[in-house]
Amino acid sequence: TGPMSSECLGNFLRITLSAEYFEDKYLSIFLVDQSGTAWELDEAMAAQCGYTVTYTSWRSIQIRASALSCHSHLEKDVFTITMQIKASHTPDISNATTHLKSASCPYGPWSPREITCESNYMEVSVRREVPQTIKDFVQDEPEDWTSVFPEAKAEEASIWQIVFHQPEEKMALLVSNAWSAGYGLKATDSRVLLRVPYAAAQVQLVEDQGITFSVLRSSTFYKYQWVILMVDTAVACPVDGVDYTNKTITWTVPKYIPPLSAGISSFKDVLVEAGVDLRKLSAKEMASRKYVLLNELKAITVKIPIGAEGGYYKTSVSNGQLGIKYTINLFLEQQWEDNKWRLTKHIIIKEIETPFEQSEVAITNNLNMSAGLMTVTVGTFLPDAELVNLTIEGVVVAVPEAVQHGYLIQRTRYANGSKAYVIQVSLDAPSVKKEYMREDMRAYTLNVTLTFITYPSSETFVVPVIALSAVKDAVLPSARGFCDRRNLHLIITHGNVDQNWLPFISDWHLTQEAAQKYNYILRDNGTHLAISVPFLSSHVSYEGFHTSAIKASFYLTLKDDITLAQRRDFSVSCIFSPSELIQCLPNGTVIVTAIKLVGGDNLDTALLVLRDRQCKPSLVTEKTATFKFNVNTCGTSRKFNSTTMTYENEVLYFRPGNDTPIYQLKFLCLYAVKQTADVGYESKENLAPSIKPEFGCLALSLKLFKEKSYSEPYQESEYPVVKYLREALYFEVELLQPKDARLDLHLDDCWATNSQSQDSLPHWHILIQGCENNKDSYRTVFHKVNYSLRVKFPQHLKRFEVRLFTFVQGTSLLQE
């Protein structure tokens, strides 16, 4: 059928523009008259000239043309209409493609009076009947209308003027003035036509049997030779009469309304038929669709179930809310006989639209972990709604550009014309939020807003899409702790849920700046968070104190960065020697630190004293108090024996007004009374050369070679090098400067890390003190270096072979 197709439907020609061809194009519609002149169609011209433009449920455009439209050519009961369509991709219709369509339709026989009620105009055409006496009249002189009625034309069948009958007065308009006022007039050899837009000034609203009609009472004058004739061109069309109850449309049209029955004394029904889209339906067809047509004494009633075949749903928007309306284009034809007109044909085209009904949009999502994709299906939507853009994290993105943001959008069409949109987005896209839920559960959330536009109304609505999937793939952070002589260390291995968790000590956020303030060490290399705190620090808890041991613990909490909800708790506890609390210096100075145990919250460390209560701490923290004094002060007692001198004192805490201490820490310093040291000396001449450790600058290189022959190293452009597990890697370390034959290169420690940082964790030793690591499954192999043209000093090179390995945790690979 091509881009344009035509169909004859009674006294109408319908031309359909294919949505498949004209979709997303700007259109201009022209009507071509008999002279070949093209007239552009707009709303005013359509109502005046007998054209109606509508859209179907499939977004096709339909143009209906009346048999007596302005540009139709009527000959022997066949009317011909020629239409021109210009289609362009730009609003100014530049570089347009032109399509021409000419179609002819038979129509007849004509009734003496035919009234058509279209959606945008009313039309009445009546037969021009000339009395026989006038036909027999012989004209002696040529017509000279100009001398009598200058306004009247000399054509044989010309319309002269139209008179409007209004309640208060009559008003006459000449043809030219009527055209200027928006009325359409046409005269053929056999008929006189008047077309009236509903918004015309002389149109009145009249009520009959509770139904409102749009009415125009008029008489049209035309001339026949020397005679002026008048015809009644009254027209009336119902503008309401539609009711919606019990999911049924009820349309009521009164019969024989007064404006159309003036001067008539008898009526007889000849025909009452109904249909859809200008197609008449038989009684069997109506019954199959559950339509009801009632022809009663005073009215005709049509009942249509909402959603029935023949109509369609269209998208509607009310206050930003998405909804639907059921639309059906009903057709009613009534013919009756009377004593004035003999036969009247009354055709009513009624586009009925049900009230707004809010609808919900179905959203389903599917998470494919193996493919790393979230697939969200949105809809279904009616054919007249189109997705135009997405709002992703506050940024508006047109549909064609969405792929640049990691979104793949596909449209799925169904047999009934409806459609759904399938959105695929990578789980690594920034707009897919990952959030820890509980235990091993993690939530993947996509939050995007879709904006749609409806055609042809150009209404917009949005559909917020929040797709959430819970998956058992959460890897929680884990930790290990250890201590050295003076510090507690906690190393936390990151999981996949704690990227935004924050380290807290109780309610204190441990930042890099805060750690430096307390001489803590805080490092995070992306895979591990390492924290080191001194044994004597403000955030270490002392949970037990014995003469031989002190139990010290450090507690760390990871909290959500937004809600500060507690996520994970870690701790490290170690036993320290009490000797860490005291220093007995050779000059008789004693430095002792008292600690507050867990449970001693009421103890104020600033009020701790020695036996001489005037001796107070020189340094105080929340949990410690440090005293510095000489053994001959602060009430220190001493004892002697044959080998040692013992100094003793106590750290005490008293409640106000009470001389009995509630805290007592006794400490001792022992000094040797007599100490002998033997020093041996031997003098030798011509001492043998010896090696002394010194610092200096050396130029070294580390290269990776392709083969065991060490003939061809990898070049910089060849990195990264791809190897498989257990495949050999050939390394060479060379001392470049200085070129001193007396120097010998010795490799002490060599280790591999999971990143480019040599200090990152985890790491694995390949060489330990110049030897292979005996814990390796595949031990490092050394290769002898011989003199060659390239190697002048073999002792300046070390070559070794390592089998490729990877870092794992449990059964999972660790990646940077």
XYZ file of N, CA and C in Angstrom, residues 248-383:
408
model
N -19.729 0.762 31.132
C -20.439 0.798 29.853
C -20.588 2.245 29.404
N -20.385 2.481 28.110
C -20.647 3.783 27.501
C -22.081 3.779 26.982
N -22.851 4.765 27.413
C -24.223 4.896 26.925
C -24.346 6.230 26.202
N -24.685 6.163 24.911
C -24.799 7.379 24.079
C -26.252 7.500 23.628
N -26.840 8.619 23.991
C -28.248 8.851 23.679
C -28.373 10.030 22.728
N -29.138 9.837 21.628
C -29.373 10.891 20.632
C -30.886 11.049 20.444
N -31.455 12.195 20.842
C -32.899 12.423 20.607
C -33.231 12.436 19.108
N -34.461 12.039 18.786
C -34.918 12.014 17.390
C -35.778 13.239 17.091
N -35.727 13.699 15.879
C -36.601 14.765 15.366
C -36.528 16.006 16.242
N -35.360 16.505 16.458
C -35.228 17.680 17.328
C -35.786 18.902 16.609
N -36.294 19.876 17.354
C -37.019 21.024 16.758
C -36.280 21.759 15.644
N -34.989 22.088 15.770
C -34.367 22.857 14.669
C -34.416 22.142 13.327
N -34.472 20.811 13.339
C -34.502 20.062 12.091
C -35.923 19.670 11.679
N -36.893 19.910 12.551
C -38.272 19.478 12.253
C -39.220 20.655 12.119
N -38.669 21.848 11.911
C -39.532 23.022 11.755
C -40.420 22.857 10.527
N -41.725 23.084 10.707
C -42.673 22.995 9.597
C -43.030 21.588 9.210
N -42.662 20.590 10.005
C -42.933 19.188 9.686
C -44.026 18.676 10.615
N -44.967 17.980 10.079
C -46.077 17.479 10.896
C -46.080 15.964 11.025
N -45.366 15.231 10.163
C -45.380 13.771 10.239
C -43.979 13.230 9.999
N -43.638 12.176 10.759
C -42.320 11.540 10.656
C -42.487 10.041 10.505
N -41.517 9.458 9.822
C -41.499 8.005 9.706
C -40.054 7.546 9.632
N -39.678 6.641 10.576
C -38.323 6.095 10.540
C -38.133 5.237 9.298
N -37.009 5.455 8.644
C -36.656 4.647 7.493
C -35.475 3.723 7.811
N -34.470 4.270 8.540
C -33.244 3.502 8.778
C -32.549 4.024 10.026
N -32.081 3.126 10.868
C -31.182 3.471 11.981
C -30.069 2.422 11.996
N -28.846 2.876 11.735
C -27.697 1.970 11.721
C -26.547 2.614 12.493
N -25.702 1.753 13.039
C -24.542 2.248 13.795
C -23.308 1.469 13.361
N -22.161 2.025 13.691
C -20.906 1.364 13.353
C -19.743 2.055 14.038
N -18.562 1.676 13.626
C -17.328 2.207 14.197
C -16.410 2.607 13.053
N -15.770 3.770 13.215
C -14.824 4.260 12.201
C -15.457 4.311 10.817
N -16.702 4.826 10.758
C -17.451 5.019 9.515
C -17.862 3.707 8.844
N -17.667 2.598 9.518
C -18.090 1.304 8.981
C -19.368 0.859 9.685
N -20.391 0.601 8.904
C -21.641 0.121 9.483
C -21.479 -1.330 9.919
N -22.087 -1.652 11.043
C -22.015 -3.013 11.576
C -23.378 -3.671 11.485
N -23.361 -4.935 11.094
C -24.611 -5.690 11.062
C -25.032 -6.044 12.477
N -26.257 -6.494 12.612
C -26.770 -6.885 13.928
C -25.928 -8.015 14.510
N -25.471 -8.931 13.654
C -24.656 -10.042 14.123
C -23.306 -9.546 14.634
N -22.717 -8.605 13.875
C -21.416 -8.063 14.294
C -21.543 -7.300 15.604
N -22.610 -6.555 15.752
C -22.811 -5.799 16.987
C -23.009 -6.736 18.171
N -23.723 -7.790 17.954
C -23.965 -8.741 19.045
C -22.654 -9.425 19.458
N -21.804 -9.734 18.475
C -20.537 -10.391 18.815
C -19.638 -9.472 19.634
N -19.772 -8.170 19.453
C -18.981 -7.208 20.224
C -19.700 -6.730 21.479
N -20.916 -7.250 21.674
C -21.756 -6.886 22.823
C -22.167 -5.412 22.783
N -22.313 -4.893 21.535
C -22.889 -3.574 21.362
C -24.410 -3.704 21.450
N -25.055 -2.627 21.867
C -26.518 -2.596 21.916
C -26.979 -1.340 21.186
N -27.907 -1.474 20.233
C -28.518 -0.350 19.521
C -30.015 -0.381 19.766
N -30.545 0.656 20.413
C -31.974 0.743 20.737
C -32.587 1.906 19.973
N -33.592 1.606 19.165
C -34.337 2.640 18.435
C -35.700 2.780 19.099
N -35.771 3.759 19.990
C -36.993 3.954 20.765
C -37.819 5.089 20.165
N -38.941 5.395 20.808
C -39.885 6.349 20.234
C -39.276 7.732 20.070
N -38.559 8.200 21.095
C -38.056 9.561 21.071
C -36.532 9.655 20.975
N -35.857 8.555 21.093
C -34.393 8.629 21.095
C -33.784 7.339 20.583
N -32.534 7.465 20.159
C -31.723 6.317 19.760
C -30.620 6.176 20.813
N -30.415 4.959 21.312
C -29.409 4.723 22.355
C -28.424 3.657 21.868
N -27.133 3.966 22.055
C -26.073 3.018 21.728
C -25.311 2.722 23.012
N -25.120 1.424 23.305
C -24.365 1.017 24.500
C -23.148 0.183 24.072
N -21.990 0.613 24.603
C -20.732 -0.051 24.252
C -19.999 -0.419 25.542
N -19.631 -1.691 25.752
C -18.800 -2.022 26.925
C -17.435 -1.350 26.795
N -16.965 -0.749 27.882
C -15.645 -0.122 27.863
C -14.577 -1.193 27.648
N -13.757 -0.976 26.628
C -12.728 -1.951 26.271
C -13.139 -2.878 25.158
N -14.355 -2.692 24.614
C -14.843 -3.598 23.576
C -14.069 -3.418 22.279
N -14.157 -4.433 21.436
C -13.538 -4.392 20.116
C -14.086 -3.203 19.332
N -13.212 -2.568 18.577
C -13.611 -1.401 17.791
C -13.050 -0.117 18.347
N -12.851 -0.088 19.650
C -12.212 1.057 20.283
C -10.786 0.707 20.655
N -10.120 1.618 21.297
C -8.747 1.372 21.715
C -8.439 2.235 22.932
N -7.448 1.796 23.670
C -6.984 2.581 24.817
C -5.852 3.499 24.361
N -5.828 4.683 24.941
C -4.733 5.600 24.662
C -4.189 6.130 25.981
N -2.942 6.533 25.932
C -2.268 7.028 27.126
C -2.778 8.423 27.463
N -2.959 8.659 28.755
C -3.406 9.968 29.220
C -2.598 10.350 30.454
N -2.432 11.641 30.639
C -1.667 12.153 31.781
C -2.520 13.181 32.503
N -2.659 13.030 33.808
C -3.427 13.970 34.626
C -2.607 14.321 35.859
N -2.268 15.600 35.972
C -1.445 16.081 37.101
C -0.162 15.268 37.244
N 0.426 14.943 36.114
C 1.679 14.199 36.119
C 1.527 12.712 36.313
N 0.282 12.248 36.578
C 0.047 10.826 36.794
C -0.295 10.129 35.486
N 0.229 8.934 35.319
C -0.024 8.155 34.120
C -1.365 7.446 34.238
N -2.102 7.463 33.148
C -3.382 6.771 33.126
C -3.750 6.386 31.705
N -4.977 5.894 31.558
C -5.462 5.502 30.240
C -6.884 6.018 30.047
N -7.264 6.134 28.796
C -8.633 6.431 28.413
C -8.998 5.497 27.262
N -10.249 5.037 27.314
C -10.744 4.202 26.214
C -11.425 5.116 25.202
N -11.047 4.966 23.944
C -11.568 5.822 22.884
C -12.220 4.961 21.818
N -13.397 5.421 21.374
C -14.067 4.726 20.274
C -14.722 5.781 19.389
N -14.591 5.605 18.087
C -15.118 6.550 17.108
C -16.411 5.961 16.540
N -17.541 6.330 17.174
C -18.836 5.752 16.795
C -19.427 6.476 15.592
N -20.257 5.730 14.903
C -20.901 6.234 13.694
C -22.388 5.880 13.798
N -23.237 6.896 13.643
C -24.691 6.673 13.719
C -25.346 7.321 12.505
N -26.133 6.526 11.790
C -26.881 7.063 10.639
C -28.364 6.843 10.869
N -29.099 7.973 10.779
C -30.565 7.919 10.924
C -31.200 8.512 9.674
N -32.165 7.802 9.090
C -32.931 8.316 7.947
C -34.410 8.302 8.302
N -35.045 9.411 7.967
C -36.482 9.476 8.211
C -37.167 10.207 7.058
N -38.468 9.911 6.911
C -39.300 10.589 5.919
C -40.227 11.553 6.641
N -40.476 12.679 5.991
C -41.432 13.651 6.551
C -42.145 14.334 5.403
N -43.093 15.173 5.768
C -43.921 15.817 4.758
C -43.274 17.054 4.152
N -42.083 17.440 4.630
C -41.422 18.633 4.102
C -40.256 18.259 3.201
N -39.368 17.404 3.700
C -38.136 17.084 2.976
C -38.199 15.736 2.258
N -39.286 15.019 2.502
C -39.432 13.660 2.012
C -38.414 12.737 2.705
N -37.090 12.863 2.424
C -36.116 11.977 3.066
C -34.938 12.812 3.589
N -34.620 12.598 4.878
C -33.469 13.260 5.505
C -32.501 12.179 5.989
N -31.238 12.385 5.673
C -30.188 11.487 6.170
C -29.344 12.270 7.181
N -29.284 11.744 8.402
C -28.542 12.422 9.486
C -27.397 11.494 9.941
N -26.164 11.921 9.663
C -24.983 11.117 10.019
C -24.241 11.817 11.154
N -23.971 11.061 12.223
C -23.251 11.613 13.377
C -21.988 10.783 13.596
N -20.856 11.463 13.582
C -19.577 10.815 13.916
C -19.194 11.300 15.307
N -19.106 10.396 16.243
C -18.907 10.779 17.646
C -17.677 10.051 18.201
N -16.633 10.820 18.458
C -15.450 10.245 19.100
C -15.650 10.333 20.612
N -15.799 9.203 21.242
C -16.094 9.143 22.683
C -14.846 8.715 23.432
N -14.592 9.425 24.494
C -13.397 9.167 25.295
C -13.813 9.040 26.753
N -13.452 7.931 27.380
C -13.862 7.694 28.766
C -13.034 8.558 29.720
N -13.509 8.750 30.946
C -12.740 9.551 31.914
C -11.387 8.906 32.218
N -10.495 9.723 32.745
C -9.134 9.295 33.094
C -9.163 8.184 34.143
N -8.394 7.155 33.875
C -8.255 6.041 34.828
C -6.772 5.800 35.074
N -6.355 6.029 36.321
C -4.936 5.909 36.647
C -4.476 4.463 36.480
N -3.254 4.317 35.991
C -2.705 2.968 35.788
C -1.320 2.889 36.402
N -0.938 1.693 36.741
C 0.371 1.431 37.324
C 1.283 0.801 36.278
N 2.558 1.083 36.403
C 3.547 0.532 35.473
C 4.244 -0.641 36.147
N 4.210 -1.776 35.475
C 4.880 -2.965 36.009
C 6.387 -2.862 35.776
N 7.145 -3.160 36.821
C 8.604 -3.137 36.729
C 9.140 -4.452 37.285
N 9.872 -5.159 36.459
C 10.495 -6.410 36.911
C 11.991 -6.318 36.664
N 12.757 -6.966 37.519
C 14.198 -6.941 37.304
C 14.787 -8.319 37.522
N 15.883 -8.553 36.836
C 16.574 -9.833 36.897
C 18.069 -9.565 36.978
N 18.711 -10.190 37.954
C 20.140 -9.989 38.159
C 20.887 -11.219 37.664
N 21.791 -10.996 36.718
C 22.616 -12.081 36.174
C 24.041 -11.854 36.651
N 24.411 -12.534 37.739
C 25.723 -12.305 38.336
C 26.845 -12.792 37.416
N 26.616 -13.900 36.720
C 27.677 -14.434 35.867
C 27.984 -13.486 34.715
N 26.945 -12.808 34.191
C 27.162 -11.846 33.108
C 27.453 -10.451 33.631
N 27.249 -10.254 34.920
C 27.494 -8.935 35.501
C 26.500 -7.901 35.042
N 25.223 -8.313 34.835
C 24.212 -7.409 34.300
C 22.967 -7.399 35.161
N 22.345 -6.230 35.254
C 21.004 -6.107 35.802
C 20.071 -5.780 34.640
N 19.029 -6.569 34.482
C 18.059 -6.377 33.409
C 16.723 -5.981 34.025
N 16.223 -4.814 33.631
C 14.963 -4.287 34.163
C 13.991 -4.135 33.005
N 12.805 -4.708 33.155
C 11.751 -4.576 32.150
C 10.687 -3.631 32.693
N 10.394 -2.580 31.930
C 9.442 -1.548 32.352
C 8.286 -1.547 31.359
N 7.076 -1.685 31.862
C 5.902 -1.656 30.986
C 5.079 -2.920 31.153
N 3.921 -2.940 30.478
C 3.775 -2.473 29.114
C 3.199 -1.046 29.013
N 3.446 -0.465 27.793
C 2.925 0.840 27.448
C 2.119 0.722 26.161
N 1.201 1.657 25.986
C 0.409 1.690 24.761
C 1.266 2.223 23.611
N 0.840 1.994 22.365
C 1.673 2.414 21.224
C 1.930 3.909 21.159
